[in-house]
Amino acid sequence: MNLYASMDPASFLGRACSMLEAREALNNLILGVAIRLYEHPGWDDLPPYLAVVVDWVNQPALAAAITPPRNLLLAANPALPADQLDGALALLVQDLLERRQAVPGVTAESALSERFVRVWTQATGKPSRVKTRTRTFELRRVIPPPNPPPGWLRLATQQDEDLVARWHLAFSQEALEEGTPEESRKYAARLIAQESTFLWEDGGPVSIAVRARPTPHGYTVTSLYTPPELRGRGYASAC
């Protein structure tokens, strides 16, 4: 096996995209992040870590990405035998340690995360713990609310930046237990500029949704948030 690291986003996608796209919904995070880095080179302040391990016939076996200071993202070829997967993970861990790349955590399919942690712990002696269990939900068909609420969807504009920043921070703190006002302000400005943020209006903004991280056949919907005092009225479903 061979590892290619410190790759630019185009090279990373050229080597890994076929494997990631085969399970596009499952791999939406690492795939979407790579595409975003390719389309918007200045999105993050620090350079990313992008790596691909290829097998003996030069096919992608493992893909890894870090956009500091976030977690390591991983995806693997599901057909890879267990011993080869462990070998690929060992190559990755060795490269991360040699580069002194910070790895605050790992986000991946549960079984893959556990295998990485086992290899990482063997190499470093550092203990680990599960912080958050997450799921990916694939939307194949939109089912309208049976009793749709009043109002309409509109694109957020620069005049909405303060509101979008506040709601993004509230979403991050409630759903993920993280986030700062500075990060949310930066996030809001970028997504509004990209025309990716939508608000449901009913006498004023009542709910928000963000179209983020494009993948070859779709987008991720994120930051779907309604303030607590406006919940239970169907606004988020309509949005």
PDB file of C-alpha atoms in Angstrom:
ATOM      1  CA  MET A   1       0.000   0.000   0.000  1.00  0.00           C
ATOM      2  CA  ASN A   2       1.037   3.597  -0.594  1.00  0.00           C
ATOM      3  CA  LEU A   3       0.000   6.781   1.175  1.00  0.00           C
ATOM      4  CA  TYR A   4      -0.303  10.127  -0.573  1.00  0.00           C
ATOM      5  CA  ALA A   5      -0.456  13.034   1.862  1.00  0.00           C
ATOM      6  CA  SER A   6      -0.281  16.828   1.892  1.00  0.00           C
ATOM      7  CA  MET A   7      -2.442  16.685  -1.207  1.00  0.00           C
ATOM      8  CA  ASP A   8      -4.211  19.616  -2.772  1.00  0.00           C
ATOM      9  CA  PRO A   9      -8.024  19.214  -2.917  1.00  0.00           C
ATOM     10  CA  ALA A  10      -8.035  18.480  -6.659  1.00  0.00           C
ATOM     11  CA  SER A  11      -5.515  15.648  -6.285  1.00  0.00           C
ATOM     12  CA  PHE A  12      -7.339  14.286  -3.249  1.00  0.00           C
ATOM     13  CA  LEU A  13     -10.655  14.193  -5.121  1.00  0.00           C
ATOM     14  CA  GLY A  14      -8.964  12.708  -8.156  1.00  0.00           C
ATOM     15  CA  ARG A  15      -7.777   9.743  -6.103  1.00  0.00           C
ATOM     16  CA  ALA A  16     -10.611   9.355  -3.578  1.00  0.00           C
ATOM     17  CA  CYS A  17     -13.801  10.618  -5.193  1.00  0.00           C
ATOM     18  CA  SER A  18     -14.838   7.312  -6.794  1.00  0.00           C
ATOM     19  CA  MET A  19     -14.683   5.536  -3.425  1.00  0.00           C
ATOM     20  CA  LEU A  20     -16.411   8.349  -1.544  1.00  0.00           C
ATOM     21  CA  GLU A  21     -19.138   8.802  -4.148  1.00  0.00           C
ATOM     22  CA  ALA A  22     -20.018   5.089  -4.059  1.00  0.00           C
ATOM     23  CA  ARG A  23     -21.530   5.755  -0.612  1.00  0.00           C
ATOM     24  CA  GLU A  24     -22.254   9.427  -1.062  1.00  0.00           C
ATOM     25  CA  ALA A  25     -24.690   9.921   1.813  1.00  0.00           C
ATOM     26  CA  LEU A  26     -22.504   8.107   4.340  1.00  0.00           C
ATOM     27  CA  ASN A  27     -19.380   9.954   3.180  1.00  0.00           C
ATOM     28  CA  ASN A  28     -21.089  13.318   2.779  1.00  0.00           C
ATOM     29  CA  LEU A  29     -18.934  15.088   5.364  1.00  0.00           C
ATOM     30  CA  ILE A  30     -15.455  14.240   4.083  1.00  0.00           C
ATOM     31  CA  LEU A  31     -16.615  14.437   0.465  1.00  0.00           C
ATOM     32  CA  GLY A  32     -18.415  17.746   0.963  1.00  0.00           C
ATOM     33  CA  VAL A  33     -15.478  19.258   2.855  1.00  0.00           C
ATOM     34  CA  ALA A  34     -13.063  18.267   0.076  1.00  0.00           C
ATOM     35  CA  ILE A  35     -15.304  19.723  -2.618  1.00  0.00           C
ATOM     36  CA  ARG A  36     -15.728  22.923  -0.602  1.00  0.00           C
ATOM     37  CA  LEU A  37     -11.932  23.220  -0.236  1.00  0.00           C
ATOM     38  CA  TYR A  38     -11.592  22.747  -3.984  1.00  0.00           C
ATOM     39  CA  GLU A  39     -14.251  25.319  -4.856  1.00  0.00           C
ATOM     40  CA  HIS A  40     -13.330  27.836  -2.121  1.00  0.00           C
ATOM     41  CA  PRO A  41      -9.556  27.623  -1.448  1.00  0.00           C
ATOM     42  CA  GLY A  42      -9.636  30.338   1.211  1.00  0.00           C
ATOM     43  CA  TRP A  43     -12.507  28.849   3.222  1.00  0.00           C
ATOM     44  CA  ASP A  44     -10.318  27.934   6.219  1.00  0.00           C
ATOM     45  CA  ASP A  45      -7.525  29.956   7.781  1.00  0.00           C
ATOM     46  CA  LEU A  46      -5.160  26.993   8.206  1.00  0.00           C
ATOM     47  CA  PRO A  47      -4.070  24.568   5.468  1.00  0.00           C
ATOM     48  CA  PRO A  48      -5.896  21.232   5.492  1.00  0.00           C
ATOM     49  CA  TYR A  49      -4.405  17.778   5.836  1.00  0.00           C
ATOM     50  CA  LEU A  50      -5.601  15.537   3.004  1.00  0.00           C
ATOM     51  CA  ALA A  51      -4.405  11.988   2.483  1.00  0.00           C
ATOM     52  CA  VAL A  52      -5.333   8.880   0.519  1.00  0.00           C
ATOM     53  CA  VAL A  53      -4.033   5.333   0.970  1.00  0.00           C
ATOM     54  CA  VAL A  54      -4.189   3.234  -2.193  1.00  0.00           C
ATOM     55  CA  ASP A  55      -4.045  -0.546  -2.425  1.00  0.00           C
ATOM     56  CA  TRP A  56      -1.760  -2.765  -4.494  1.00  0.00           C
ATOM     57  CA  VAL A  57      -3.656  -2.013  -7.710  1.00  0.00           C
ATOM     58  CA  ASN A  58      -3.687   1.744  -7.030  1.00  0.00           C
ATOM     59  CA  GLN A  59      -7.345   1.848  -5.963  1.00  0.00           C
ATOM     60  CA  PRO A  60      -8.401   4.056  -3.012  1.00  0.00           C
ATOM     61  CA  ALA A  61      -8.544   2.145   0.253  1.00  0.00           C
ATOM     62  CA  LEU A  62      -8.704   4.941   2.842  1.00  0.00           C
ATOM     63  CA  ALA A  63      -9.300   8.696   2.700  1.00  0.00           C
ATOM     64  CA  ALA A  64      -8.505  11.154   5.480  1.00  0.00           C
ATOM     65  CA  ALA A  65      -9.021  14.888   5.943  1.00  0.00           C
ATOM     66  CA  ILE A  66      -8.426  17.431   8.702  1.00  0.00           C
ATOM     67  CA  THR A  67      -9.371  21.095   8.533  1.00  0.00           C
ATOM     68  CA  PRO A  68      -7.683  22.392  11.705  1.00  0.00           C
ATOM     69  CA  PRO A  69      -8.724  22.602  14.475  1.00  0.00           C
ATOM     70  CA  ARG A  70     -11.490  20.099  13.641  1.00  0.00           C
ATOM     71  CA  ASN A  71     -11.554  16.315  13.906  1.00  0.00           C
ATOM     72  CA  LEU A  72      -9.954  13.866  11.532  1.00  0.00           C
ATOM     73  CA  LEU A  73     -12.509  12.687   8.951  1.00  0.00           C
ATOM     74  CA  LEU A  74     -12.158   9.151   7.638  1.00  0.00           C
ATOM     75  CA  ALA A  75     -13.727   6.972   4.948  1.00  0.00           C
ATOM     76  CA  ALA A  76     -12.711   3.509   3.802  1.00  0.00           C
ATOM     77  CA  ASN A  77     -13.431   1.074   1.006  1.00  0.00           C
ATOM     78  CA  PRO A  78     -16.031  -1.289   2.552  1.00  0.00           C
ATOM     79  CA  ALA A  79     -14.637  -4.222   0.558  1.00  0.00           C
ATOM     80  CA  LEU A  80     -11.187  -3.868   2.114  1.00  0.00           C
ATOM     81  CA  PRO A  81     -10.214  -6.909   4.249  1.00  0.00           C
ATOM     82  CA  ALA A  82      -9.705  -6.158   7.931  1.00  0.00           C
ATOM     83  CA  ASP A  83      -5.951  -6.745   7.884  1.00  0.00           C
ATOM     84  CA  GLN A  84      -5.493  -4.405   4.925  1.00  0.00           C
ATOM     85  CA  LEU A  85      -7.636  -1.753   6.600  1.00  0.00           C
ATOM     86  CA  ASP A  86      -5.484  -1.942   9.711  1.00  0.00           C
ATOM     87  CA  GLY A  87      -2.410  -1.637   7.498  1.00  0.00           C
ATOM     88  CA  ALA A  88      -3.841   1.446   5.812  1.00  0.00           C
ATOM     89  CA  LEU A  89      -4.696   2.982   9.188  1.00  0.00           C
ATOM     90  CA  ALA A  90      -1.169   2.255  10.447  1.00  0.00           C
ATOM     91  CA  LEU A  91       0.293   4.109   7.447  1.00  0.00           C
ATOM     92  CA  LEU A  92      -2.005   7.048   8.151  1.00  0.00           C
ATOM     93  CA  VAL A  93      -1.181   7.172  11.878  1.00  0.00           C
ATOM     94  CA  GLN A  94       2.541   7.010  11.133  1.00  0.00           C
ATOM     95  CA  ASP A  95       2.254   9.948   8.731  1.00  0.00           C
ATOM     96  CA  LEU A  96       0.160  12.003  11.153  1.00  0.00           C
ATOM     97  CA  LEU A  97       2.699  11.479  13.922  1.00  0.00           C
ATOM     98  CA  GLU A  98       5.692  12.219  11.695  1.00  0.00           C
ATOM     99  CA  ARG A  99       4.082  15.478  10.610  1.00  0.00           C
ATOM    100  CA  ARG A 100       3.038  16.269  14.195  1.00  0.00           C
ATOM    101  CA  GLN A 101      -0.445  16.853  12.877  1.00  0.00           C
ATOM    102  CA  ALA A 102      -2.910  17.635  15.657  1.00  0.00           C
ATOM    103  CA  VAL A 103      -5.726  15.064  15.850  1.00  0.00           C
ATOM    104  CA  PRO A 104      -8.278  16.285  18.412  1.00  0.00           C
ATOM    105  CA  GLY A 105     -10.691  13.474  17.532  1.00  0.00           C
ATOM    106  CA  VAL A 106     -11.998  11.303  14.732  1.00  0.00           C
ATOM    107  CA  THR A 107     -15.350  11.454  12.949  1.00  0.00           C
ATOM    108  CA  ALA A 108     -16.281   8.462  10.810  1.00  0.00           C
ATOM    109  CA  GLU A 109     -18.521   5.436  10.606  1.00  0.00           C
ATOM    110  CA  SER A 110     -18.536   3.822  14.069  1.00  0.00           C
ATOM    111  CA  ALA A 111     -16.617   0.667  13.171  1.00  0.00           C
ATOM    112  CA  LEU A 112     -13.983   2.651  11.274  1.00  0.00           C
ATOM    113  CA  SER A 113     -13.614   5.143  14.142  1.00  0.00           C
ATOM    114  CA  GLU A 114     -13.069   2.283  16.576  1.00  0.00           C
ATOM    115  CA  ARG A 115     -10.411   0.668  14.373  1.00  0.00           C
ATOM    116  CA  PHE A 116      -8.587   3.988  13.977  1.00  0.00           C
ATOM    117  CA  VAL A 117      -8.680   4.615  17.731  1.00  0.00           C
ATOM    118  CA  ARG A 118      -7.229   1.162  18.370  1.00  0.00           C
ATOM    119  CA  VAL A 119      -4.308   1.784  15.984  1.00  0.00           C
ATOM    120  CA  TRP A 120      -3.822   5.344  17.291  1.00  0.00           C
ATOM    121  CA  THR A 121      -3.776   4.201  20.925  1.00  0.00           C
ATOM    122  CA  GLN A 122      -1.277   1.446  20.166  1.00  0.00           C
ATOM    123  CA  ALA A 123       1.030   3.976  18.517  1.00  0.00           C
ATOM    124  CA  THR A 124       0.679   6.804  21.054  1.00  0.00           C
ATOM    125  CA  GLY A 125      -0.474   5.240  24.310  1.00  0.00           C
ATOM    126  CA  LYS A 126      -3.110   7.953  24.600  1.00  0.00           C
ATOM    127  CA  PRO A 127      -6.551   6.962  25.908  1.00  0.00           C
ATOM    128  CA  SER A 128      -9.781   7.814  24.093  1.00  0.00           C
ATOM    129  CA  ARG A 129     -13.451   8.316  24.831  1.00  0.00           C
ATOM    130  CA  VAL A 130     -16.636   8.638  22.800  1.00  0.00           C
ATOM    131  CA  LYS A 131     -17.727  12.287  22.808  1.00  0.00           C
ATOM    132  CA  THR A 132     -20.749  12.332  20.491  1.00  0.00           C
ATOM    133  CA  ARG A 133     -22.680   9.690  18.572  1.00  0.00           C
ATOM    134  CA  THR A 134     -24.067  11.081  15.324  1.00  0.00           C
ATOM    135  CA  ARG A 135     -26.105   9.862  12.391  1.00  0.00           C
ATOM    136  CA  THR A 136     -26.519  10.802   8.766  1.00  0.00           C
ATOM    137  CA  PHE A 137     -30.061  10.978   7.435  1.00  0.00           C
ATOM    138  CA  GLU A 138     -30.581  10.693   3.687  1.00  0.00           C
ATOM    139  CA  LEU A 139     -33.537  12.627   2.320  1.00  0.00           C
ATOM    140  CA  ARG A 140     -34.964  10.816  -0.693  1.00  0.00           C
ATOM    141  CA  ARG A 141     -38.409  12.398  -0.800  1.00  0.00           C
ATOM    142  CA  VAL A 142     -39.824  15.543   0.753  1.00  0.00           C
ATOM    143  CA  ILE A 143     -43.060  14.900   2.657  1.00  0.00           C
ATOM    144  CA  PRO A 144     -44.871  18.225   3.131  1.00  0.00           C
ATOM    145  CA  PRO A 145     -46.327  18.889   6.599  1.00  0.00           C
ATOM    146  CA  PRO A 146     -49.995  17.778   6.746  1.00  0.00           C
ATOM    147  CA  ASN A 147     -50.951  21.207   8.088  1.00  0.00           C
ATOM    148  CA  PRO A 148     -48.418  23.582   6.567  1.00  0.00           C
ATOM    149  CA  PRO A 149     -47.809  26.767   8.549  1.00  0.00           C
ATOM    150  CA  PRO A 150     -48.294  30.223   7.080  1.00  0.00           C
ATOM    151  CA  GLY A 151     -45.361  32.018   5.562  1.00  0.00           C
ATOM    152  CA  TRP A 152     -42.813  31.562   2.812  1.00  0.00           C
ATOM    153  CA  LEU A 153     -39.145  30.710   2.240  1.00  0.00           C
ATOM    154  CA  ARG A 154     -36.689  33.401   1.242  1.00  0.00           C
ATOM    155  CA  LEU A 155     -32.971  33.765   0.719  1.00  0.00           C
ATOM    156  CA  ALA A 156     -31.106  35.420   3.586  1.00  0.00           C
ATOM    157  CA  THR A 157     -29.442  38.725   2.712  1.00  0.00           C
ATOM    158  CA  GLN A 158     -26.654  40.756   4.221  1.00  0.00           C
ATOM    159  CA  GLN A 159     -29.243  42.603   6.335  1.00  0.00           C
ATOM    160  CA  ASP A 160     -29.945  39.269   8.086  1.00  0.00           C
ATOM    161  CA  GLU A 161     -26.320  38.665   9.080  1.00  0.00           C
ATOM    162  CA  ASP A 162     -26.777  39.457  12.792  1.00  0.00           C
ATOM    163  CA  LEU A 163     -29.809  37.183  13.046  1.00  0.00           C
ATOM    164  CA  VAL A 164     -28.155  34.342  11.115  1.00  0.00           C
ATOM    165  CA  ALA A 165     -25.045  34.571  13.318  1.00  0.00           C
ATOM    166  CA  ARG A 166     -27.146  34.475  16.519  1.00  0.00           C
ATOM    167  CA  TRP A 167     -29.216  31.528  15.338  1.00  0.00           C
ATOM    168  CA  HIS A 168     -26.183  29.615  14.094  1.00  0.00           C
ATOM    169  CA  LEU A 169     -24.514  30.062  17.474  1.00  0.00           C
ATOM    170  CA  ALA A 170     -27.685  28.943  19.263  1.00  0.00           C
ATOM    171  CA  PHE A 171     -27.898  25.870  17.009  1.00  0.00           C
ATOM    172  CA  SER A 172     -24.221  25.000  17.562  1.00  0.00           C
ATOM    173  CA  GLN A 173     -24.460  25.310  21.321  1.00  0.00           C
ATOM    174  CA  GLU A 174     -27.745  23.398  21.622  1.00  0.00           C
ATOM    175  CA  ALA A 175     -27.033  20.600  19.129  1.00  0.00           C
ATOM    176  CA  LEU A 176     -23.239  20.281  19.308  1.00  0.00           C
ATOM    177  CA  GLU A 177     -22.282  21.957  22.606  1.00  0.00           C
ATOM    178  CA  GLU A 178     -19.692  24.084  20.820  1.00  0.00           C
ATOM    179  CA  GLY A 179     -19.297  27.361  18.948  1.00  0.00           C
ATOM    180  CA  THR A 180     -18.299  30.972  19.599  1.00  0.00           C
ATOM    181  CA  PRO A 181     -19.834  34.293  18.496  1.00  0.00           C
ATOM    182  CA  GLU A 182     -16.772  34.986  16.328  1.00  0.00           C
ATOM    183  CA  GLU A 183     -17.051  31.646  14.504  1.00  0.00           C
ATOM    184  CA  SER A 184     -20.768  32.096  13.938  1.00  0.00           C
ATOM    185  CA  ARG A 185     -20.321  35.625  12.607  1.00  0.00           C
ATOM    186  CA  LYS A 186     -17.715  34.429  10.113  1.00  0.00           C
ATOM    187  CA  TYR A 187     -19.874  31.455   9.132  1.00  0.00           C
ATOM    188  CA  ALA A 188     -22.944  33.633   8.612  1.00  0.00           C
ATOM    189  CA  ALA A 189     -21.128  36.132   6.404  1.00  0.00           C
ATOM    190  CA  ARG A 190     -19.686  33.404   4.184  1.00  0.00           C
ATOM    191  CA  LEU A 191     -22.899  31.474   3.669  1.00  0.00           C
ATOM    192  CA  ILE A 192     -24.989  34.568   3.039  1.00  0.00           C
ATOM    193  CA  ALA A 193     -22.439  35.671   0.430  1.00  0.00           C
ATOM    194  CA  GLN A 194     -22.750  32.235  -1.205  1.00  0.00           C
ATOM    195  CA  GLU A 195     -26.553  32.447  -1.195  1.00  0.00           C
ATOM    196  CA  SER A 196     -26.803  29.239   0.830  1.00  0.00           C
ATOM    197  CA  THR A 197     -28.887  30.430   3.805  1.00  0.00           C
ATOM    198  CA  PHE A 198     -32.699  30.413   3.813  1.00  0.00           C
ATOM    199  CA  LEU A 199     -35.231  31.848   6.243  1.00  0.00           C
ATOM    200  CA  TRP A 200     -38.903  31.009   6.753  1.00  0.00           C
ATOM    201  CA  GLU A 201     -40.912  34.205   7.114  1.00  0.00           C
ATOM    202  CA  ASP A 202     -44.164  34.535   9.064  1.00  0.00           C
ATOM    203  CA  GLY A 203     -44.428  38.138  10.135  1.00  0.00           C
ATOM    204  CA  GLY A 204     -40.630  38.057  10.411  1.00  0.00           C
ATOM    205  CA  PRO A 205     -37.979  35.306  10.333  1.00  0.00           C
ATOM    206  CA  VAL A 206     -39.049  32.252  12.360  1.00  0.00           C
ATOM    207  CA  SER A 207     -36.758  29.426  11.172  1.00  0.00           C
ATOM    208  CA  ILE A 208     -33.497  28.900   9.297  1.00  0.00           C
ATOM    209  CA  ALA A 209     -31.885  26.224   7.129  1.00  0.00           C
ATOM    210  CA  VAL A 210     -28.521  26.167   5.384  1.00  0.00           C
ATOM    211  CA  ARG A 211     -27.619  24.387   2.151  1.00  0.00           C
ATOM    212  CA  ALA A 212     -24.011  23.360   2.697  1.00  0.00           C
ATOM    213  CA  ARG A 213     -21.245  21.047   1.499  1.00  0.00           C
ATOM    214  CA  PRO A 214     -22.181  20.037  -2.046  1.00  0.00           C
ATOM    215  CA  THR A 215     -21.646  16.441  -3.104  1.00  0.00           C
ATOM    216  CA  PRO A 216     -21.835  15.173  -6.698  1.00  0.00           C
ATOM    217  CA  HIS A 217     -25.584  14.472  -6.487  1.00  0.00           C
ATOM    218  CA  GLY A 218     -26.838  16.639  -3.647  1.00  0.00           C
ATOM    219  CA  TYR A 219     -26.206  18.941  -0.722  1.00  0.00           C
ATOM    220  CA  THR A 220     -26.096  18.713   3.032  1.00  0.00           C
ATOM    221  CA  VAL A 221     -28.868  20.521   4.891  1.00  0.00           C
ATOM    222  CA  THR A 222     -27.537  21.856   8.165  1.00  0.00           C
ATOM    223  CA  SER A 223     -28.089  24.471  10.878  1.00  0.00           C
ATOM    224  CA  LEU A 224     -31.839  23.841  10.743  1.00  0.00           C
ATOM    225  CA  TYR A 225     -33.017  25.876  13.723  1.00  0.00           C
ATOM    226  CA  THR A 226     -36.153  27.422  15.167  1.00  0.00           C
ATOM    227  CA  PRO A 227     -36.020  29.469  18.392  1.00  0.00           C
ATOM    228  CA  PRO A 228     -37.599  27.566  21.319  1.00  0.00           C
ATOM    229  CA  GLU A 229     -40.524  29.968  21.673  1.00  0.00           C
ATOM    230  CA  LEU A 230     -41.533  29.383  18.020  1.00  0.00           C
ATOM    231  CA  ARG A 231     -41.268  25.575  17.942  1.00  0.00           C
ATOM    232  CA  GLY A 232     -44.083  23.116  17.436  1.00  0.00           C
ATOM    233  CA  ARG A 233     -45.735  25.105  14.651  1.00  0.00           C
ATOM    234  CA  GLY A 234     -44.239  23.312  11.649  1.00  0.00           C
ATOM    235  CA  TYR A 235     -41.863  26.089  10.625  1.00  0.00           C
ATOM    236  CA  ALA A 236     -38.739  23.892  10.420  1.00  0.00           C
ATOM    237  CA  SER A 237     -40.594  21.197   8.451  1.00  0.00           C
ATOM    238  CA  ALA A 238     -41.847  23.806   5.998  1.00  0.00           C
ATOM    239  CA  CYS A 239     -38.399  25.363   5.769  1.00  0.00           C
TER     240      CYS A 239
END
